[in-house]
Tab-separated table of C-alpha atoms in Angstrom:
chain	number	residue	atom	x	y	z
A	26	MET	CA	-10.788	7.535	-12.958
A	27	ASN	CA	-7.143	6.871	-13.754
A	28	HIS	CA	-4.919	9.438	-15.386
A	29	LEU	CA	-2.112	6.983	-16.174
A	30	GLY	CA	0.486	9.158	-14.539
A	31	LEU	CA	3.230	8.608	-12.013
A	32	ALA	CA	3.226	8.779	-8.254
A	33	SER	CA	6.086	8.131	-5.853
A	34	VAL	CA	5.579	6.954	-2.301
A	35	PHE	CA	8.043	7.617	0.519
A	36	GLY	CA	7.624	6.483	4.100
A	37	ALA	CA	6.860	3.266	5.931
A	38	LEU	CA	4.135	0.685	6.231
A	39	ALA	CA	3.694	-1.339	9.415
A	40	LEU	CA	2.081	-4.767	9.402
A	41	SER	CA	0.817	-6.415	12.572
A	42	LEU	CA	1.376	-10.151	12.214
A	43	ALA	CA	0.142	-13.338	13.825
A	44	ALA	CA	2.137	-16.432	12.905
A	45	THR	CA	2.803	-19.897	14.198
A	46	ALA	CA	6.004	-18.559	15.775
A	47	GLY	CA	4.162	-15.739	17.552
A	48	ALA	CA	2.959	-12.224	16.933
A	49	GLY	CA	4.899	-9.125	16.062
A	50	VAL	CA	5.089	-5.991	13.960
A	51	THR	CA	7.042	-5.801	10.712
A	52	THR	CA	7.915	-2.400	9.231
A	53	ILE	CA	8.392	-2.119	5.480
A	54	GLU	CA	10.230	0.897	4.114
A	55	LEU	CA	8.529	2.299	1.020
A	56	ASN	CA	11.084	4.940	0.084
A	57	GLY	CA	11.057	5.549	-3.656
A	58	VAL	CA	8.276	3.086	-4.534
A	59	ASP	CA	6.866	4.181	-7.881
A	60	SER	CA	3.415	3.610	-9.326
A	61	TRP	CA	3.228	4.200	-13.045
A	62	ASP	CA	-0.080	3.056	-14.441
A	63	LEU	CA	-2.883	0.601	-13.813
A	64	GLN	CA	-2.625	-2.356	-11.425
A	65	GLY	CA	-0.398	-5.028	-12.923
A	66	ASP	CA	1.589	-2.647	-15.142
A	67	SER	CA	5.142	-3.938	-15.548
A	68	ASP	CA	6.582	-0.536	-14.525
A	69	ASN	CA	5.016	-0.652	-11.040
A	70	VAL	CA	7.205	-1.648	-8.117
A	71	ILE	CA	6.483	-5.087	-6.635
A	72	LEU	CA	8.006	-5.902	-3.260
A	73	ALA	CA	8.239	-9.560	-2.250
A	74	ILE	CA	8.777	-9.764	1.507
A	75	ASP	CA	8.846	-13.134	3.248
A	76	LEU	CA	6.797	-12.781	6.427
A	77	GLY	CA	7.120	-16.450	7.321
A	78	PRO	CA	4.926	-19.502	6.731
A	79	ALA	CA	1.316	-19.573	7.948
A	80	THR	CA	1.356	-15.850	8.667
A	81	ALA	CA	-1.800	-13.805	9.088
A	82	VAL	CA	-1.667	-10.038	8.710
A	83	THR	CA	-3.936	-8.777	11.498
A	84	GLY	CA	-3.356	-5.033	11.162
A	85	ILE	CA	-1.964	-2.408	8.818
A	86	GLY	CA	-0.600	1.078	9.499
A	87	TRP	CA	1.138	3.654	7.340
A	88	ALA	CA	2.949	6.969	7.396
A	89	VAL	CA	3.713	7.955	3.809
A	90	ASP	CA	4.237	10.921	1.525
A	91	ILE	CA	2.646	10.647	-1.935
A	92	THR	CA	3.943	12.808	-4.777
A	93	PRO	CA	1.843	12.596	-7.927
A	94	VAL	CA	3.346	13.855	-11.170
A	95	GLY	CA	1.462	15.421	-14.054
A	96	PHE	CA	-2.250	14.680	-13.976
A	97	SER	CA	-2.069	11.846	-11.414
A	98	TRP	CA	-4.209	12.152	-8.302
A	99	TYR	CA	-3.160	11.488	-4.692
A	100	SER	CA	-6.009	8.984	-4.448
A	101	GLU	CA	-4.549	6.819	-7.232
A	102	ALA	CA	-1.600	5.446	-5.241
A	103	THR	CA	-2.728	2.052	-3.941
A	104	LEU	CA	-0.797	-0.672	-2.121
A	105	LEU	CA	-2.018	-4.253	-2.626
A	106	PHE	CA	-1.114	-7.085	-0.228
A	107	THR	CA	-1.513	-10.711	-1.274
A	108	ASP	CA	0.337	-13.987	-1.080
A	109	SER	CA	2.831	-14.729	-3.857
A	110	LEU	CA	0.057	-16.182	-6.039
A	111	GLY	CA	-2.115	-13.069	-5.800
A	112	GLY	CA	-4.726	-14.803	-3.635
A	113	GLN	CA	-6.697	-13.319	-0.743
A	114	GLY	CA	-5.512	-9.860	0.161
A	115	VAL	CA	-6.331	-6.270	0.916
A	116	SER	CA	-5.519	-2.939	-0.699
A	117	VAL	CA	-4.672	0.330	1.044
A	118	THR	CA	-5.231	3.718	-0.583
A	119	PRO	CA	-3.653	6.277	1.775
A	120	GLY	CA	-4.778	9.302	-0.278
A	121	ALA	CA	-8.388	8.152	-0.669
A	122	GLY	CA	-10.696	11.086	-1.282
A	123	ASP	CA	-7.967	13.432	-2.532
A	124	ASP	CA	-9.149	13.233	-6.133
A	125	PHE	CA	-7.041	16.001	-7.620
A	126	ALA	CA	-3.701	16.339	-9.389
A	127	GLY	CA	-0.695	17.092	-7.235
A	128	ALA	CA	1.694	18.650	-9.763
A	129	GLY	CA	4.726	17.193	-7.956
A	130	ILE	CA	3.763	18.422	-4.484
A	131	PRO	CA	4.054	15.736	-1.758
A	132	MET	CA	1.244	15.227	0.745
A	133	SER	CA	1.571	13.230	3.968
A	134	TYR	CA	-0.859	10.494	4.995
A	135	SER	CA	-0.978	8.458	8.186
A	136	SER	CA	-3.265	5.789	9.575
A	137	GLY	CA	-2.569	7.126	13.081
A	138	GLY	CA	-1.212	3.750	14.199
A	139	ILE	CA	-1.966	0.164	13.300
A	140	ILE	CA	-5.569	-0.506	12.292
A	141	ASP	CA	-6.858	-3.831	13.604
A	142	LEU	CA	-8.333	-5.472	10.503
A	143	THR	CA	-10.852	-7.459	12.526
A	144	ASN	CA	-12.177	-4.331	14.255
A	145	ALA	CA	-12.428	-2.674	10.818
A	146	GLY	CA	-14.587	-5.551	9.554
A	147	ILE	CA	-11.823	-6.900	7.297
A	148	PRO	CA	-10.741	-10.530	7.681
A	149	ASN	CA	-7.081	-11.179	8.458
A	150	ILE	CA	-4.955	-11.669	5.368
A	151	ARG	CA	-3.790	-15.293	5.358
A	152	LEU	CA	-0.388	-15.802	3.759
A	153	ALA	CA	0.003	-19.571	3.508
A	154	ASP	CA	3.289	-19.208	1.635
A	155	GLY	CA	4.640	-16.421	3.867
């Protein structure tokens, strides 16, 4: 169910990377990222971050606060990771299961560290174009 409301996300997302130049962790600040409506809506924030050529995302972690407005639910804020063409990817829904309106009250969500995608049964995200 989507209530076509607004949610703001504050915090950070950590990506564990494997690339031709070696492995590492990249942290992406999400302060003030807004989600307005359905996936693909022109009002949603899209971040393009160059992680380098032939990169594979091997793990994802987050520590975020989600503040839904109006009738939006905490579970509606979703982060989608793909290459620049929208190919293979994975989505993260930090507030999954919290299917109720937040009325402007922030709630904190954390993955408790970086989740190894392979151990979670999810293939690494291949980003051919970085």
